[in-house]
Each structure stands twice: as C-alpha cells, then as structure tokens.
mmCIF file of C-alpha atoms in Angstrom:
data_model
loop_
_atom_site.group_PDB
_atom_site.id
_atom_site.type_symbol
_atom_site.label_atom_id
_atom_site.label_comp_id
_atom_site.label_asym_id
_atom_site.label_seq_id
_atom_site.Cartn_x
_atom_site.Cartn_y
_atom_site.Cartn_z
ATOM 1 C CA MET F 700 70.007 149.820 126.895
ATOM 2 C CA LYS F 701 70.512 153.005 124.750
ATOM 3 C CA ALA F 702 68.780 156.232 125.955
ATOM 4 C CA LYS F 703 68.257 159.431 124.114
ATOM 5 C CA VAL F 704 67.523 162.650 126.057
ATOM 6 C CA HIS F 705 66.255 165.762 124.548
ATOM 7 C CA ILE F 706 66.660 168.663 126.462
ATOM 8 C CA THR F 707 64.833 172.059 125.297
ATOM 9 C CA LEU F 708 64.641 175.444 126.674
ATOM 10 C CA LYS F 709 61.040 176.034 128.206
ATOM 11 C CA PRO F 710 58.864 178.280 126.041
ATOM 12 C CA GLY F 711 59.373 181.979 127.096
ATOM 13 C CA VAL F 712 63.021 181.365 128.131
ATOM 14 C CA LEU F 713 65.026 183.561 126.065
ATOM 15 C CA ASP F 714 67.484 181.500 123.818
ATOM 16 C CA PRO F 715 70.447 183.681 122.397
ATOM 17 C CA GLN F 716 71.958 180.924 120.732
ATOM 18 C CA GLY F 717 68.842 180.304 118.728
ATOM 19 C CA LYS F 718 68.709 184.078 118.009
ATOM 20 C CA ALA F 719 72.123 184.098 116.675
ATOM 21 C CA ILE F 720 71.576 181.190 114.470
ATOM 22 C CA GLU F 721 68.423 183.039 112.957
ATOM 23 C CA GLY F 722 70.471 186.019 112.393
ATOM 24 C CA ALA F 723 73.001 183.951 110.611
ATOM 25 C CA LEU F 724 70.445 182.319 108.391
ATOM 26 C CA ARG F 725 68.960 185.654 107.583
ATOM 27 C CA GLY F 726 72.606 186.932 106.614
ATOM 28 C CA LEU F 727 72.888 183.892 104.168
ATOM 29 C CA GLY F 728 69.470 184.799 102.631
ATOM 30 C CA PHE F 729 67.145 182.351 104.467
ATOM 31 C CA THR F 730 64.729 185.064 105.112
ATOM 32 C CA ASN F 731 61.763 182.653 105.602
ATOM 33 C CA ALA F 732 63.211 180.905 108.777
ATOM 34 C CA SER F 733 61.849 182.220 112.145
ATOM 35 C CA GLN F 734 61.432 181.010 115.688
ATOM 36 C CA VAL F 735 64.837 179.155 115.761
ATOM 37 C CA ARG F 736 65.523 177.620 119.110
ATOM 38 C CA GLN F 737 68.517 175.256 120.002
ATOM 39 C CA GLY F 738 68.380 172.367 122.272
ATOM 40 C CA LYS F 739 70.775 169.452 123.276
ATOM 41 C CA VAL F 740 70.286 165.794 122.703
ATOM 42 C CA ILE F 741 72.319 163.317 125.054
ATOM 43 C CA GLU F 742 72.924 159.829 123.874
ATOM 44 C CA LEU F 743 74.062 157.180 126.496
ATOM 45 C CA THR F 744 73.872 153.697 127.319
ATOM 46 C CA VAL F 745 72.742 152.531 130.670
ATOM 47 C CA ASP F 746 73.594 149.252 131.972
ATOM 48 C CA GLU F 747 70.246 147.915 132.873
ATOM 49 C CA THR F 748 68.089 145.237 131.222
ATOM 50 C CA ASN F 749 64.763 146.563 132.033
ATOM 51 C CA ALA F 750 63.329 149.572 129.996
ATOM 52 C CA ALA F 751 61.436 151.071 132.960
ATOM 53 C CA ALA F 752 64.763 150.554 135.352
ATOM 54 C CA ALA F 753 66.461 152.289 132.803
ATOM 55 C CA ARG F 754 64.116 155.307 132.192
ATOM 56 C CA THR F 755 64.185 155.876 136.316
ATOM 57 C CA ARG F 756 67.859 155.764 136.209
ATOM 58 C CA VAL F 757 68.214 158.389 133.208
ATOM 59 C CA GLU F 758 65.295 160.383 134.825
ATOM 60 C CA ASP F 759 67.540 160.775 137.979
ATOM 61 C CA MET F 760 70.617 161.623 135.906
ATOM 62 C CA CYS F 761 68.391 164.457 134.205
ATOM 63 C CA LYS F 762 67.383 165.687 137.561
ATOM 64 C CA ARG F 763 70.782 165.620 139.026
ATOM 65 C CA LEU F 764 73.053 166.801 136.204
ATOM 66 C CA LEU F 765 71.812 166.767 132.567
ATOM 67 C CA ALA F 766 69.132 169.340 132.679
ATOM 68 C CA ASN F 767 68.395 172.475 134.606
ATOM 69 C CA PRO F 768 64.750 171.985 135.433
ATOM 70 C CA VAL F 769 64.322 175.628 136.084
ATOM 71 C CA MET F 770 64.808 176.561 132.408
ATOM 72 C CA GLU F 771 64.611 173.288 130.614
ATOM 73 C CA ASN F 772 62.303 170.570 129.733
ATOM 74 C CA TYR F 773 63.590 167.059 128.987
ATOM 75 C CA ASP F 774 62.127 164.176 127.292
ATOM 76 C CA ILE F 775 63.599 160.478 127.681
ATOM 77 C CA GLU F 776 63.408 157.981 124.839
ATOM 78 C CA ILE F 777 64.630 154.340 125.773
ATOM 79 C CA LEU F 778 65.866 152.907 122.499
ATOM 80 C CA ASP F 779 66.439 149.018 122.961
ATOM 81 C CA MET E 1103 56.142 174.519 108.715
ATOM 82 C CA LYS E 1104 57.935 173.545 111.795
ATOM 83 C CA ALA E 1105 61.206 171.453 111.239
ATOM 84 C CA LYS E 1106 63.570 169.868 113.649
ATOM 85 C CA VAL E 1107 67.141 169.072 112.916
ATOM 86 C CA HIS E 1108 69.139 166.548 114.899
ATOM 87 C CA ILE E 1109 72.917 167.106 114.543
ATOM 88 C CA THR E 1110 75.233 164.354 116.042
ATOM 89 C CA LEU E 1111 78.866 164.006 115.805
ATOM 90 C CA LYS E 1112 79.813 161.181 113.404
ATOM 91 C CA PRO E 1113 80.795 157.798 114.898
ATOM 92 C CA GLY E 1114 84.380 157.901 115.582
ATOM 93 C CA VAL E 1115 84.803 161.535 116.061
ATOM 94 C CA LEU E 1116 86.178 162.420 119.441
ATOM 95 C CA ASP E 1117 83.379 164.065 121.776
ATOM 96 C CA PRO E 1118 84.891 165.904 124.589
ATOM 97 C CA GLN E 1119 81.695 167.260 125.815
ATOM 98 C CA GLY E 1120 80.309 163.638 126.178
ATOM 99 C CA LYS E 1121 83.165 162.419 127.976
ATOM 100 C CA ALA E 1122 83.043 165.362 130.448
ATOM 101 C CA ILE E 1123 79.349 164.300 131.009
ATOM 102 C CA GLU E 1124 80.275 160.689 131.488
ATOM 103 C CA GLY E 1125 82.879 161.701 134.147
ATOM 104 C CA ALA E 1126 80.451 163.916 136.011
ATOM 105 C CA LEU E 1127 77.738 161.167 135.985
ATOM 106 C CA ARG E 1128 80.296 158.554 137.232
ATOM 107 C CA GLY E 1129 81.237 161.390 140.096
ATOM 108 C CA LEU E 1130 77.560 161.377 141.134
ATOM 109 C CA GLY E 1131 77.635 157.755 141.469
ATOM 110 C CA PHE E 1132 75.968 156.704 138.101
ATOM 111 C CA THR E 1133 78.663 154.058 137.275
ATOM 112 C CA ASN E 1134 76.428 152.159 134.753
ATOM 113 C CA ALA E 1135 76.392 154.930 132.184
ATOM 114 C CA SER E 1136 78.528 154.802 129.451
ATOM 115 C CA GLN E 1137 79.206 155.953 125.653
ATOM 116 C CA VAL E 1138 77.782 159.223 126.495
ATOM 117 C CA ARG E 1139 77.716 161.593 123.265
ATOM 118 C CA GLN E 1140 75.959 164.916 123.072
ATOM 119 C CA GLY E 1141 74.538 166.484 119.963
ATOM 120 C CA LYS E 1142 72.162 169.366 118.912
ATOM 121 C CA VAL E 1143 68.744 169.895 118.215
ATOM 122 C CA ILE E 1144 67.708 172.967 116.192
ATOM 123 C CA GLU E 1145 63.918 173.784 116.026
ATOM 124 C CA LEU E 1146 62.872 176.304 113.268
ATOM 125 C CA THR E 1147 59.680 177.516 111.494
ATOM 126 C CA VAL E 1148 60.004 177.735 107.796
ATOM 127 C CA ASP E 1149 57.711 179.689 105.736
ATOM 128 C CA GLU E 1150 56.739 177.008 103.175
ATOM 129 C CA THR E 1151 53.309 175.326 102.782
ATOM 130 C CA ASN E 1152 55.047 172.069 100.890
ATOM 131 C CA ALA E 1153 56.819 169.671 103.237
ATOM 132 C CA ALA E 1154 59.043 168.679 100.303
ATOM 133 C CA ALA E 1155 60.010 172.326 99.796
ATOM 134 C CA ALA E 1156 60.517 172.915 103.402
ATOM 135 C CA ARG E 1157 62.793 169.914 103.664
ATOM 136 C CA THR E 1158 64.887 171.004 100.672
ATOM 137 C CA ARG E 1159 65.155 174.577 102.225
ATOM 138 C CA VAL E 1160 66.322 173.102 105.599
ATOM 139 C CA GLU E 1161 68.809 170.786 104.066
ATOM 140 C CA ASP E 1162 70.434 173.632 102.330
ATOM 141 C CA MET E 1163 70.634 175.624 105.771
ATOM 142 C CA CYS E 1164 72.126 172.473 107.375
ATOM 143 C CA LYS E 1165 74.717 172.417 104.469
ATOM 144 C CA ARG E 1166 75.577 176.051 104.522
ATOM 145 C CA LEU E 1167 75.372 176.960 108.431
ATOM 146 C CA LEU E 1168 73.742 174.459 110.833
ATOM 147 C CA ALA E 1169 76.007 171.301 110.604
ATOM 148 C CA ASN E 1170 79.631 170.705 109.789
ATOM 149 C CA PRO E 1171 79.338 167.910 107.371
ATOM 150 C CA VAL E 1172 82.943 166.813 107.781
ATOM 151 C CA MET E 1173 82.290 165.850 111.548
ATOM 152 C CA GLU E 1174 78.526 165.849 111.872
ATOM 153 C CA ASN E 1175 75.416 164.005 110.485
ATOM 154 C CA TYR E 1176 72.087 165.544 110.491
ATOM 155 C CA ASP E 1177 68.709 164.192 110.236
ATOM 156 C CA ILE E 1178 65.757 166.501 109.309
ATOM 157 C CA GLU E 1179 62.194 166.010 110.758
ATOM 158 C CA ILE E 1180 59.241 167.992 109.046
ATOM 159 C CA LEU E 1181 56.636 168.227 111.896
ATOM 160 C CA ASP E 1182 53.491 169.884 110.180
#
C-alpha cells in the first residue's frame, strides 16, 4: 500500500525556513503573501495488504523516525 | 485565502533524502518500507478574495521561487 505522511511544525513553533521563503517572496514583489510555513511530505510503499495494518505501521515509523513529536504534527494518508 | 503547495521530485529524479530515510527505516527494523520519496509542503496566506486570482498568484510564486520546474512537480490547493 502507498502511504503519504504530511509533517508540519506545530503552531507556535518558530519556522525560520518559512520566514526565509516569505522574505524572498516579498523581495520578488509578492507583497500579499504572509504566514508562510514549510513542512515535509514523505511518500512510501508499505508491504501490507490491509489499510489499518499499514496505517499502524506508518504511525510507528512516524513516532520512531519520521517526525519529531515535540515540535511537529503528522498526518497519515493511506492511498491504496 | 490560504493556499497549500505540494512540491515533489519528478519521477526518475534521484532522491538521496528519500534513500537515506529508507535506509534508516530498515535499520530500525521496518524492512517492509520501500520507494520512500521526500517532498515539501508550503502553506501560505495570499491576500486575495477570489480563489482563481489566488491560484494564479501562487502559481506565479511556484514558477519564480518555490519550485524548480526542471526537477520538481507542484500541486496547488486553495483552501478557503
């Protein structure tokens, strides 16, 4: 099964990458862009036939490696 | 309006970050994970009231700064 994990910084956590992008956008004349935040998407294939089992497996991966639960939220999407 | 831009490497483009994640997952015992690819998500607020105008603006930002159209695909989602 294919899975997609969206990892975003928790609200309130400072996002220097987002700030840098916002500054660069303003420099290019996009002055109406604000609240820019950058996150990650990880796409992977899990060798499971059951969607619930795949989700549990991916959740375990998030907790152990993919996300930093102190600073980041993650959202798992099982595709097919 | 809030917009979300998903930026992923084009198929065929080597993804060393994805490979590193895959190696680390295997090292932790997740041997059934494969085809790991990492992408970016950029969330931003655009000061436009019209969804079509916001999309055009964000598309322009993607072409000029956010994505590298040679190696990356991008997908724009206008939220509200």
